[in-house]
Tab-separated table of N, CA and C in Angstrom:
chain	number	residue	atom	x	y	z
A	1	PHE	N	18.778	20.444	99.711
A	1	PHE	CA	18.190	21.706	99.322
A	1	PHE	C	16.973	21.481	98.436
A	2	PHE	N	16.109	20.599	98.844
A	2	PHE	CA	14.913	20.351	98.057
A	2	PHE	C	13.910	21.455	98.327
A	3	ASN	N	13.420	22.030	97.276
A	3	ASN	CA	12.370	23.033	97.382
A	3	ASN	C	11.551	22.974	96.107
A	4	LYS	N	10.668	23.889	95.916
A	4	LYS	CA	9.785	23.836	94.753
A	4	LYS	C	10.532	23.955	93.434
A	5	HIS	N	11.771	24.436	93.471
A	5	HIS	CA	12.540	24.608	92.245
A	5	HIS	C	13.467	23.425	91.957
A	6	THR	N	13.562	22.498	92.898
A	6	THR	CA	14.508	21.406	92.769
A	6	THR	C	13.895	20.276	91.951
A	7	THR	N	14.699	19.753	91.060
A	7	THR	CA	14.269	18.594	90.292
A	7	THR	C	15.199	17.440	90.615
A	8	THR	N	14.781	16.238	90.298
A	8	THR	CA	15.640	15.087	90.528
A	8	THR	C	16.352	14.739	89.234
A	9	LEU	N	17.534	14.186	89.366
A	9	LEU	CA	18.294	13.783	88.193
A	9	LEU	C	17.675	12.524	87.600
A	10	PRO	N	17.504	12.473	86.287
A	10	PRO	CA	16.971	11.271	85.657
A	10	PRO	C	17.959	10.112	85.822
A	11	MET	N	17.447	8.914	85.922
A	11	MET	CA	18.299	7.741	86.091
A	11	MET	C	19.017	7.382	84.793
A	12	ASN	N	18.412	7.690	83.658
A	12	ASN	CA	19.006	7.377	82.370
A	12	ASN	C	19.837	8.575	81.928
A	13	GLU	N	21.164	8.421	81.856
A	13	GLU	CA	22.012	9.582	81.582
A	13	GLU	C	21.754	10.186	80.204
A	14	ARG	N	21.157	9.460	79.300
A	14	ARG	CA	20.835	10.043	77.993
A	14	ARG	C	19.779	11.122	78.122
A	15	ASP	N	19.026	11.102	79.221
A	15	ASP	CA	17.999	12.110	79.452
A	15	ASP	C	18.568	13.399	80.046
A	16	PHE	N	19.804	13.363	80.486
A	16	PHE	CA	20.366	14.502	81.194
A	16	PHE	C	21.740	14.842	80.619
A	17	GLU	N	21.838	16.024	80.087
A	17	GLU	CA	23.120	16.503	79.598
A	17	GLU	C	23.410	17.834	80.265
A	18	TYR	N	24.616	17.969	80.751
A	18	TYR	CA	25.009	19.250	81.306
A	18	TYR	C	26.205	19.763	80.522
A	19	GLN	N	26.230	21.064	80.354
A	19	GLN	CA	27.282	21.692	79.566
A	19	GLN	C	28.434	22.182	80.442
A	20	HIS	N	28.161	22.388	81.728
A	20	HIS	CA	29.163	22.984	82.604
A	20	HIS	C	29.229	22.204	83.911
A	21	SER	N	30.400	22.169	84.486
A	21	SER	CA	30.563	21.587	85.815
A	21	SER	C	31.620	22.391	86.557
A	22	ILE	N	31.327	22.651	87.800
A	22	ILE	CA	32.261	23.401	88.632
A	22	ILE	C	32.299	22.773	90.017
A	23	ALA	N	33.511	22.612	90.518
A	23	ALA	CA	33.709	22.173	91.894
A	23	ALA	C	34.250	23.368	92.668
A	24	VAL	N	33.646	23.636	93.796
A	24	VAL	CA	34.076	24.733	94.662
A	24	VAL	C	34.552	24.101	95.968
A	25	LEU	N	35.847	24.217	96.224
A	25	LEU	CA	36.452	23.604	97.398
A	25	LEU	C	36.886	24.708	98.354
A	26	ILE	N	36.367	24.659	99.573
A	26	ILE	CA	36.637	25.702	100.562
A	26	ILE	C	37.276	25.048	101.777
A	27	GLY	N	38.465	25.514	102.141
A	27	GLY	CA	39.164	24.931	103.275
A	27	GLY	C	39.641	25.968	104.266
A	28	CYS	N	39.440	25.673	105.535
A	28	CYS	CA	39.924	26.525	106.618
A	28	CYS	C	40.657	25.637	107.620
A	29	GLN	N	41.927	25.915	107.786
A	29	GLN	CA	42.741	25.154	108.735
A	29	GLN	C	43.065	25.987	109.966
A	30	SER	N	43.547	27.196	109.749
A	30	SER	CA	44.032	28.042	110.834
A	30	SER	C	42.915	28.944	111.343
A	31	TYR	N	42.773	28.962	112.640
A	31	TYR	CA	41.788	29.834	113.276
A	31	TYR	C	42.472	30.734	114.295
A	32	ASN	N	43.666	31.215	113.934
A	32	ASN	CA	44.457	32.012	114.864
A	32	ASN	C	43.745	33.274	115.323
A	33	LYS	N	42.911	33.863	114.505
A	33	LYS	CA	42.219	35.100	114.903
A	33	LYS	C	41.020	34.813	115.802
A	34	LEU	N	40.640	33.551	115.903
A	34	LEU	CA	39.430	33.198	116.651
A	34	LEU	C	39.704	32.261	117.818
A	35	LYS	N	40.946	32.076	118.192
A	35	LYS	CA	41.287	31.142	119.257
A	35	LYS	C	41.104	31.720	120.652
A	36	HIS	N	41.317	32.992	120.801
A	36	HIS	CA	41.338	33.594	122.121
A	36	HIS	C	39.934	33.782	122.665
A	37	ASP	N	39.800	33.574	123.943
A	37	ASP	CA	38.494	33.651	124.589
A	37	ASP	C	38.266	35.052	125.157
A	38	ASP	N	38.232	36.039	124.246
A	38	ASP	CA	37.948	37.404	124.692
A	38	ASP	C	36.539	37.787	124.233
A	39	GLY	N	35.597	36.955	124.616
A	39	GLY	CA	34.208	37.197	124.239
A	39	GLY	C	33.794	36.451	122.988
A	40	LYS	N	34.724	35.738	122.384
A	40	LYS	CA	34.415	34.971	121.172
A	40	LYS	C	34.417	33.481	121.499
A	41	ILE	N	33.777	32.728	120.649
A	41	ILE	CA	33.849	31.278	120.754
A	41	ILE	C	35.261	30.865	120.375
A	42	MET	N	35.819	29.897	121.065
A	42	MET	CA	37.172	29.443	120.748
A	42	MET	C	37.118	28.347	119.681
A	43	PHE	N	38.025	28.442	118.705
A	43	PHE	CA	38.128	27.447	117.646
A	43	PHE	C	39.568	26.966	117.557
A	44	GLU	N	39.735	25.680	117.473
A	44	GLU	CA	41.061	25.094	117.306
A	44	GLU	C	41.365	24.943	115.824
A	45	ASP	N	42.656	24.882	115.492
A	45	ASP	CA	43.062	24.623	114.108
A	45	ASP	C	42.629	23.215	113.697
A	46	ILE	N	42.434	23.025	112.408
A	46	ILE	CA	42.067	21.716	111.856
A	46	ILE	C	43.203	21.283	110.938
A	47	ASN	N	44.075	20.456	111.467
A	47	ASN	CA	45.289	20.081	110.749
A	47	ASN	C	45.032	19.197	109.527
A	48	GLN	N	43.919	18.494	109.476
A	48	GLN	CA	43.612	17.599	108.358
A	48	GLN	C	43.051	18.342	107.147
A	49	ALA	N	42.682	19.592	107.298
A	49	ALA	CA	42.025	20.335	106.223
A	49	ALA	C	42.825	20.385	104.917
A	50	PRO	N	44.133	20.628	104.929
A	50	PRO	CA	44.865	20.666	103.650
A	50	PRO	C	44.806	19.332	102.894
A	51	GLN	N	44.908	18.227	103.623
A	51	GLN	CA	44.822	16.915	102.972
A	51	GLN	C	43.415	16.674	102.420
A	52	ASP	N	42.399	17.113	103.152
A	52	ASP	CA	41.020	16.964	102.682
A	52	ASP	C	40.812	17.690	101.356
A	53	ILE	N	41.313	18.918	101.270
A	53	ILE	CA	41.167	19.694	100.031
A	53	ILE	C	41.939	19.027	98.896
A	54	LYS	N	43.136	18.548	99.173
A	54	LYS	CA	43.943	17.858	98.156
A	54	LYS	C	43.203	16.622	97.639
A	55	ASP	N	42.650	15.824	98.549
A	55	ASP	CA	41.908	14.624	98.149
A	55	ASP	C	40.679	14.981	97.319
A	56	MET	N	39.971	16.015	97.725
A	56	MET	CA	38.778	16.438	96.975
A	56	MET	C	39.157	16.953	95.588
A	57	ARG	N	40.242	17.725	95.492
A	57	ARG	CA	40.697	18.223	94.195
A	57	ARG	C	41.007	17.056	93.259
A	58	GLU	N	41.754	16.081	93.755
A	58	GLU	CA	42.099	14.916	92.935
A	58	GLU	C	40.848	14.146	92.525
A	59	GLY	N	39.911	13.979	93.436
A	59	GLY	CA	38.659	13.296	93.116
A	59	GLY	C	37.850	14.038	92.067
A	60	CYS	N	37.771	15.349	92.185
A	60	CYS	CA	37.018	16.154	91.214
A	60	CYS	C	37.685	16.103	89.840
A	61	GLN	N	39.019	16.071	89.814
A	61	GLN	CA	39.725	15.943	88.533
A	61	GLN	C	39.414	14.595	87.896
A	62	LYS	N	39.417	13.543	88.680
A	62	LYS	CA	39.110	12.210	88.160
A	62	LYS	C	37.672	12.122	87.657
A	63	LEU	N	36.772	12.836	88.318
A	63	LEU	CA	35.371	12.839	87.895
A	63	LEU	C	35.127	13.724	86.679
A	64	GLY	N	36.135	14.484	86.278
A	64	GLY	CA	36.033	15.284	85.064
A	64	GLY	C	35.406	16.654	85.225
A	65	PHE	N	35.460	17.217	86.426
A	65	PHE	CA	34.933	18.573	86.580
A	65	PHE	C	35.725	19.520	85.686
A	66	LYS	N	35.006	20.331	84.933
A	66	LYS	CA	35.643	21.224	83.960
A	66	LYS	C	36.322	22.413	84.628
A	67	GLU	N	35.818	22.810	85.776
A	67	GLU	CA	36.391	23.945	86.501
A	67	GLU	C	36.450	23.593	87.979
A	68	ILE	N	37.593	23.849	88.590
A	68	ILE	CA	37.749	23.637	90.024
A	68	ILE	C	38.235	24.946	90.625
A	69	LYS	N	37.441	25.488	91.520
A	69	LYS	CA	37.773	26.754	92.182
A	69	LYS	C	38.053	26.450	93.649
A	70	GLU	N	39.226	26.882	94.122
A	70	GLU	CA	39.599	26.628	95.509
A	70	GLU	C	39.696	27.931	96.290
A	71	PHE	N	39.202	27.864	97.505
A	71	PHE	CA	39.335	28.958	98.453
A	71	PHE	C	40.025	28.394	99.675
A	72	TRP	N	41.214	28.884	99.956
A	72	TRP	CA	41.959	28.427	101.122
A	72	TRP	C	42.045	29.571	102.106
A	73	GLU	N	41.579	29.343	103.328
A	73	GLU	CA	41.533	30.374	104.365
A	73	GLU	C	40.860	31.636	103.809
A	74	PRO	N	39.651	31.488	103.265
A	74	PRO	CA	39.031	32.621	102.566
A	74	PRO	C	38.543	33.732	103.488
A	75	LYS	N	38.493	34.901	102.916
A	75	LYS	CA	37.862	36.036	103.573
A	75	LYS	C	36.363	35.969	103.269
A	76	HIS	N	35.593	36.459	104.193
A	76	HIS	CA	34.140	36.520	104.061
A	76	HIS	C	33.742	37.212	102.753
A	77	THR	N	34.386	38.347	102.470
A	77	THR	CA	34.027	39.128	101.283
A	77	THR	C	34.367	38.394	99.989
A	78	ALA	N	35.440	37.600	99.975
A	78	ALA	CA	35.809	36.853	98.768
A	78	ALA	C	34.763	35.796	98.448
A	79	LEU	N	34.262	35.119	99.459
A	79	LEU	CA	33.217	34.110	99.234
A	79	LEU	C	31.924	34.755	98.756
A	80	LYS	N	31.558	35.854	99.391
A	80	LYS	CA	30.329	36.564	99.003
A	80	LYS	C	30.410	37.012	97.544
A	81	LEU	N	31.528	37.596	97.148
A	81	LEU	CA	31.715	38.054	95.777
A	81	LEU	C	31.666	36.879	94.795
A	82	PHE	N	32.346	35.788	95.123
A	82	PHE	CA	32.363	34.627	94.239
A	82	PHE	C	30.958	34.079	94.007
A	83	PHE	N	30.214	33.829	95.079
A	83	PHE	CA	28.886	33.225	94.924
A	83	PHE	C	27.901	34.186	94.266
A	84	THR	N	28.068	35.476	94.468
A	84	THR	CA	27.209	36.456	93.793
A	84	THR	C	27.477	36.448	92.283
A	85	LYS	N	28.753	36.424	91.900
A	85	LYS	CA	29.109	36.371	90.475
A	85	LYS	C	28.692	35.049	89.854
A	86	LEU	N	28.869	33.960	90.591
A	86	LEU	CA	28.476	32.645	90.077
A	86	LEU	C	26.974	32.607	89.803
A	87	ASP	N	26.184	33.161	90.703
A	87	ASP	CA	24.737	33.188	90.505
A	87	ASP	C	24.381	33.941	89.229
A	88	ALA	N	25.007	35.068	88.982
A	88	ALA	CA	24.738	35.851	87.766
A	88	ALA	C	25.137	35.060	86.517
A	89	GLU	N	26.273	34.396	86.573
A	89	GLU	CA	26.739	33.586	85.444
A	89	GLU	C	25.777	32.429	85.179
A	90	LEU	N	25.283	31.813	86.222
A	90	LEU	CA	24.368	30.680	86.061
A	90	LEU	C	23.007	31.129	85.535
A	91	LEU	N	22.582	32.321	85.890
A	91	LEU	CA	21.325	32.850	85.339
A	91	LEU	C	21.457	33.078	83.832
A	92	GLU	N	22.622	33.541	83.410
A	92	GLU	CA	22.872	33.714	81.981
A	92	GLU	C	22.852	32.362	81.263
A	93	ARG	N	23.452	31.363	81.879
A	93	ARG	CA	23.434	30.016	81.290
A	93	ARG	C	22.008	29.475	81.192
A	94	GLN	N	21.188	29.801	82.187
A	94	GLN	CA	19.796	29.353	82.157
A	94	GLN	C	19.077	29.936	80.946
A	95	GLU	N	19.329	31.204	80.647
A	95	GLU	CA	18.716	31.840	79.482
A	95	GLU	C	19.105	31.131	78.188
A	96	ASN	N	20.309	30.538	78.180
A	96	ASN	CA	20.781	29.795	77.005
A	96	ASN	C	20.416	28.315	77.091
A	97	ASP	N	19.586	27.944	78.058
A	97	ASP	CA	19.148	26.568	78.280
A	97	ASP	C	20.336	25.625	78.499
A	98	GLU	N	21.311	26.109	79.264
A	98	GLU	CA	22.482	25.308	79.597
A	98	GLU	C	22.387	24.854	81.055
A	99	TYR	N	22.871	23.655	81.318
A	99	TYR	CA	22.795	23.059	82.640
A	99	TYR	C	24.182	23.003	83.275
A	100	THR	N	24.216	23.153	84.587
A	100	THR	CA	25.476	23.163	85.323
A	100	THR	C	25.370	22.251	86.538
A	101	VAL	N	26.373	21.405	86.714
A	101	VAL	CA	26.523	20.613	87.925
A	101	VAL	C	27.513	21.354	88.811
A	102	ILE	N	27.119	21.589	90.057
A	102	ILE	CA	27.937	22.342	90.997
A	102	ILE	C	28.184	21.472	92.225
A	103	TYR	N	29.441	21.218	92.503
A	103	TYR	CA	29.822	20.464	93.701
A	103	TYR	C	30.522	21.432	94.642
A	104	VAL	N	30.042	21.531	95.869
A	104	VAL	CA	30.645	22.419	96.862
A	104	VAL	C	31.076	21.579	98.058
A	105	TYR	N	32.347	21.711	98.411
A	105	TYR	CA	32.896	20.993	99.562
A	105	TYR	C	33.505	22.011	100.516
A	106	TYR	N	33.176	21.880	101.784
A	106	TYR	CA	33.757	22.748	102.811
A	106	TYR	C	34.358	21.890	103.910
A	107	THR	N	35.591	22.199	104.298
A	107	THR	CA	36.212	21.580	105.463
A	107	THR	C	36.675	22.690	106.392
A	108	GLY	N	36.287	22.581	107.638
A	108	GLY	CA	36.615	23.594	108.629
A	108	GLY	C	35.587	23.531	109.748
A	109	HIS	N	35.489	24.591	110.516
A	109	HIS	CA	34.501	24.652	111.591
A	109	HIS	C	33.171	25.161	111.042
A	110	GLY	N	32.099	24.726	111.664
A	110	GLY	CA	30.779	25.180	111.271
A	110	GLY	C	29.869	25.300	112.477
A	111	LEU	N	28.848	26.081	112.319
A	111	LEU	CA	27.812	26.230	113.335
A	111	LEU	C	26.470	26.276	112.623
A	112	MET	N	25.419	26.285	113.405
A	112	MET	CA	24.095	26.298	112.806
A	112	MET	C	23.196	27.210	113.608
A	113	ASP	N	22.473	28.054	112.893
A	113	ASP	CA	21.421	28.844	113.499
A	113	ASP	C	20.143	28.300	112.869
A	114	GLU	N	19.537	29.014	111.985
A	114	GLU	CA	18.430	28.460	111.200
A	114	GLU	C	18.959	27.812	109.929
A	115	ARG	N	20.249	27.957	109.679
A	115	ARG	CA	20.907	27.411	108.500
A	115	ARG	C	22.351	27.097	108.866
A	116	SER	N	23.034	26.382	107.991
A	116	SER	CA	24.434	26.048	108.231
A	116	SER	C	25.320	27.252	107.921
A	117	LEU	N	26.212	27.524	108.840
A	117	LEU	CA	27.150	28.633	108.710
A	117	LEU	C	28.555	28.063	108.772
A	118	ILE	N	29.457	28.565	107.925
A	118	ILE	CA	30.836	28.128	108.012
A	118	ILE	C	31.652	29.207	108.712
A	119	VAL	N	32.655	28.771	109.454
A	119	VAL	CA	33.495	29.690	110.218
A	119	VAL	C	34.722	30.025	109.377
A	120	VAL	N	34.908	31.299	109.092
A	120	VAL	CA	36.095	31.744	108.363
A	120	VAL	C	36.988	32.513	109.330
A	121	ASN	N	38.275	32.366	109.159
A	121	ASN	CA	39.244	33.020	110.035
A	121	ASN	C	39.435	34.459	109.559
A	122	ASP	N	38.375	35.229	109.682
A	122	ASP	CA	38.362	36.574	109.122
A	122	ASP	C	37.761	37.515	110.154
A	123	ASP	N	38.589	38.320	110.771
A	123	ASP	CA	38.063	39.269	111.743
A	123	ASP	C	37.864	40.656	111.133
A	124	SER	N	37.935	40.728	109.792
A	124	SER	CA	37.752	42.022	109.129
A	124	SER	C	36.320	42.218	108.638
A	125	ALA	N	35.494	41.175	108.740
A	125	ALA	CA	34.115	41.281	108.266
A	125	ALA	C	33.354	42.305	109.101
A	126	LYS	N	32.369	42.925	108.476
A	126	LYS	CA	31.536	43.900	109.163
A	126	LYS	C	30.148	43.313	109.329
A	127	PRO	N	29.471	43.459	110.467
A	127	PRO	CA	29.973	44.119	111.656
A	127	PRO	C	31.124	43.337	112.279
A	128	LYS	N	31.862	43.993	113.104
A	128	LYS	CA	33.027	43.377	113.731
A	128	LYS	C	32.642	42.041	114.367
A	129	ASN	N	33.478	41.070	114.228
A	129	ASN	CA	33.314	39.726	114.779
A	129	ASN	C	32.305	38.874	114.015
A	130	ALA	N	31.851	39.317	112.877
A	130	ALA	CA	30.917	38.512	112.088
A	130	ALA	C	31.728	37.564	111.217
A	131	PHE	N	32.239	36.511	111.825
A	131	PHE	CA	33.157	35.619	111.140
A	131	PHE	C	32.468	34.393	110.573
A	132	MET	N	31.175	34.416	110.480
A	132	MET	CA	30.428	33.299	109.907
A	132	MET	C	30.010	33.660	108.486
A	133	PHE	N	30.070	32.680	107.590
A	133	PHE	CA	29.598	32.890	106.228
A	133	PHE	C	28.410	31.964	106.003
A	134	PRO	N	27.269	32.497	105.546
A	134	PRO	CA	26.050	31.690	105.387
A	134	PRO	C	26.058	30.889	104.077
A	135	LEU	N	26.951	29.913	103.995
A	135	LEU	CA	27.090	29.130	102.760
A	135	LEU	C	25.779	28.474	102.342
A	136	GLU	N	25.047	27.937	103.294
A	136	GLU	CA	23.785	27.283	102.942
A	136	GLU	C	22.832	28.256	102.253
A	137	ARG	N	22.771	29.478	102.740
A	137	ARG	CA	21.867	30.467	102.128
A	137	ARG	C	22.242	30.716	100.669
A	138	TYR	N	23.540	30.818	100.383
A	138	TYR	CA	23.975	31.025	98.998
A	138	TYR	C	23.656	29.807	98.130
A	139	LEU	N	23.814	28.609	98.682
A	139	LEU	CA	23.499	27.408	97.913
A	139	LEU	C	22.004	27.303	97.644
A	140	ARG	N	21.208	27.700	98.601
A	140	ARG	CA	19.753	27.691	98.379
A	140	ARG	C	19.362	28.675	97.269
A	141	THR	N	20.034	29.809	97.214
A	141	THR	CA	19.779	30.765	96.134
A	141	THR	C	20.132	30.142	94.782
A	142	LEU	N	21.286	29.485	94.700
A	142	LEU	CA	21.674	28.831	93.445
A	142	LEU	C	20.684	27.731	93.070
A	143	SER	N	20.121	27.059	94.055
A	143	SER	CA	19.207	25.947	93.783
A	143	SER	C	17.867	26.412	93.221
A	144	GLU	N	17.576	27.693	93.311
A	144	GLU	CA	16.324	28.204	92.753
A	144	GLU	C	16.340	28.197	91.225
A	145	ASN	N	17.510	28.114	90.646
A	145	ASN	CA	17.656	28.029	89.194
A	145	ASN	C	17.476	26.562	88.803
A	146	PRO	N	16.432	26.221	88.037
A	146	PRO	CA	16.170	24.815	87.716
A	146	PRO	C	17.228	24.177	86.816
A	147	ASN	N	18.143	24.953	86.274
A	147	ASN	CA	19.203	24.403	85.427
A	147	ASN	C	20.467	24.088	86.222
A	148	ASN	N	20.426	24.291	87.534
A	148	ASN	CA	21.558	23.980	88.393
A	148	ASN	C	21.294	22.685	89.145
A	149	PHE	N	22.290	21.838	89.200
A	149	PHE	CA	22.229	20.619	90.000
A	149	PHE	C	23.354	20.724	91.016
A	150	ILE	N	22.988	20.821	92.286
A	150	ILE	CA	23.948	21.140	93.332
A	150	ILE	C	24.157	19.947	94.253
A	151	ILE	N	25.426	19.655	94.491
A	151	ILE	CA	25.822	18.649	95.472
A	151	ILE	C	26.705	19.389	96.469
A	152	ALA	N	26.348	19.355	97.742
A	152	ALA	CA	27.126	20.074	98.751
A	152	ALA	C	27.517	19.125	99.874
A	153	MET	N	28.761	19.256	100.312
A	153	MET	CA	29.254	18.459	101.427
A	153	MET	C	29.899	19.394	102.442
A	154	PHE	N	29.330	19.405	103.631
A	154	PHE	CA	29.860	20.201	104.730
A	154	PHE	C	30.629	19.249	105.644
A	155	ASP	N	31.946	19.298	105.609
A	155	ASP	CA	32.788	18.453	106.453
A	155	ASP	C	33.126	19.259	107.706
A	156	CYS	N	32.111	19.440	108.534
A	156	CYS	CA	32.247	20.245	109.740
A	156	CYS	C	31.140	19.868	110.704
A	157	CYS	N	31.308	20.255	111.938
A	157	CYS	CA	30.214	20.045	112.871
A	157	CYS	C	29.208	21.177	112.654
A	158	ARG	N	28.013	20.983	113.121
A	158	ARG	CA	26.979	22.011	112.978
A	158	ARG	C	26.310	22.228	114.333
A	159	ALA	N	27.111	22.575	115.307
A	159	ALA	CA	26.572	22.851	116.634
A	159	ALA	C	25.707	24.105	116.584
A	160	ARG	N	24.728	24.153	117.437
A	160	ARG	CA	23.860	25.327	117.512
A	160	ARG	C	24.647	26.549	117.966
A	161	VAL	N	24.388	27.677	117.336
A	161	VAL	CA	24.998	28.936	117.759
A	161	VAL	C	24.356	29.325	119.090
A	162	PRO	N	25.158	29.507	120.127
A	162	PRO	CA	24.591	29.935	121.408
A	162	PRO	C	23.876	31.283	121.257
A	163	LYS	N	22.754	31.446	121.928
A	163	LYS	CA	21.959	32.669	121.802
A	163	LYS	C	22.769	33.930	122.062
A	164	LYS	N	23.679	33.884	123.024
A	164	LYS	CA	24.434	35.096	123.360
A	164	LYS	C	25.384	35.517	122.239
A	165	PHE	N	25.650	34.636	121.264
A	165	PHE	CA	26.549	34.962	120.168
A	165	PHE	C	25.815	35.229	118.848
A	166	ARG	N	24.512	35.055	118.793
A	166	ARG	CA	23.796	35.150	117.521
A	166	ARG	C	23.949	36.497	116.843
A	167	ASN	N	24.050	37.574	117.598
A	167	ASN	CA	24.209	38.890	116.960
A	167	ASN	C	25.572	39.048	116.305
A	168	MET	N	26.501	38.160	116.577
A	168	MET	CA	27.832	38.232	115.972
A	168	MET	C	27.850	37.625	114.572
A	169	PHE	N	26.806	36.905	114.201
A	169	PHE	CA	26.865	36.112	112.991
A	169	PHE	C	25.967	36.637	111.882
A	170	ASN	N	25.724	37.904	111.854
A	170	ASN	CA	24.787	38.449	110.884
A	170	ASN	C	25.442	39.323	109.831
A	171	ALA	N	26.697	39.126	109.547
A	171	ALA	CA	27.416	39.985	108.608
A	171	ALA	C	26.840	39.925	107.215
A	172	ASP	N	26.238	38.837	106.846
A	172	ASP	CA	25.809	38.681	105.460
A	172	ASP	C	24.325	38.341	105.366
A	173	ASP	N	23.587	38.547	106.433
A	173	ASP	CA	22.166	38.250	106.398
A	173	ASP	C	21.438	39.309	105.597
A	174	GLU	N	20.160	39.194	105.578
A	174	GLU	CA	19.251	40.004	104.771
A	174	GLU	C	19.868	41.290	104.278
A	175	GLU	N	20.005	41.366	102.979
A	175	GLU	CA	20.600	42.564	102.369
A	175	GLU	C	19.545	43.332	101.615
């Protein structure tokens, strides 16, 4: 997520102090609402996802992350609310000249249009069938704050969204 607002971490740790650290772990194993081929793309369950989240949680604890937030089989709206609130909290920290390291890990299915989208097993999102969450877009928004240092790992494939399905994936686009 390099852009005009992104800075590089100094090599000498005495030059860089952060006051906050948060790990955000997002896991999707079951895709029962999206398996059937009734006009939707078919997705299989990912049986390794629970172990992946467990391993990441243990790793983040060992690395000393002060806060670990987990989303298991999240709803689209829960992720949107979380990242919106996190952005507001981080802007407040910026005003206080506080720095935050943010690690985001996702395991599950993914697709790609102009950005990386994660597949959530949520058929309640509006418009109907908009089961993609634009995680990359939210991370890019967080990266605009120069006091945020973001590390993101997408443990998913990023196949291109077929053109005939693109209108299904706009639940959270331009607001």
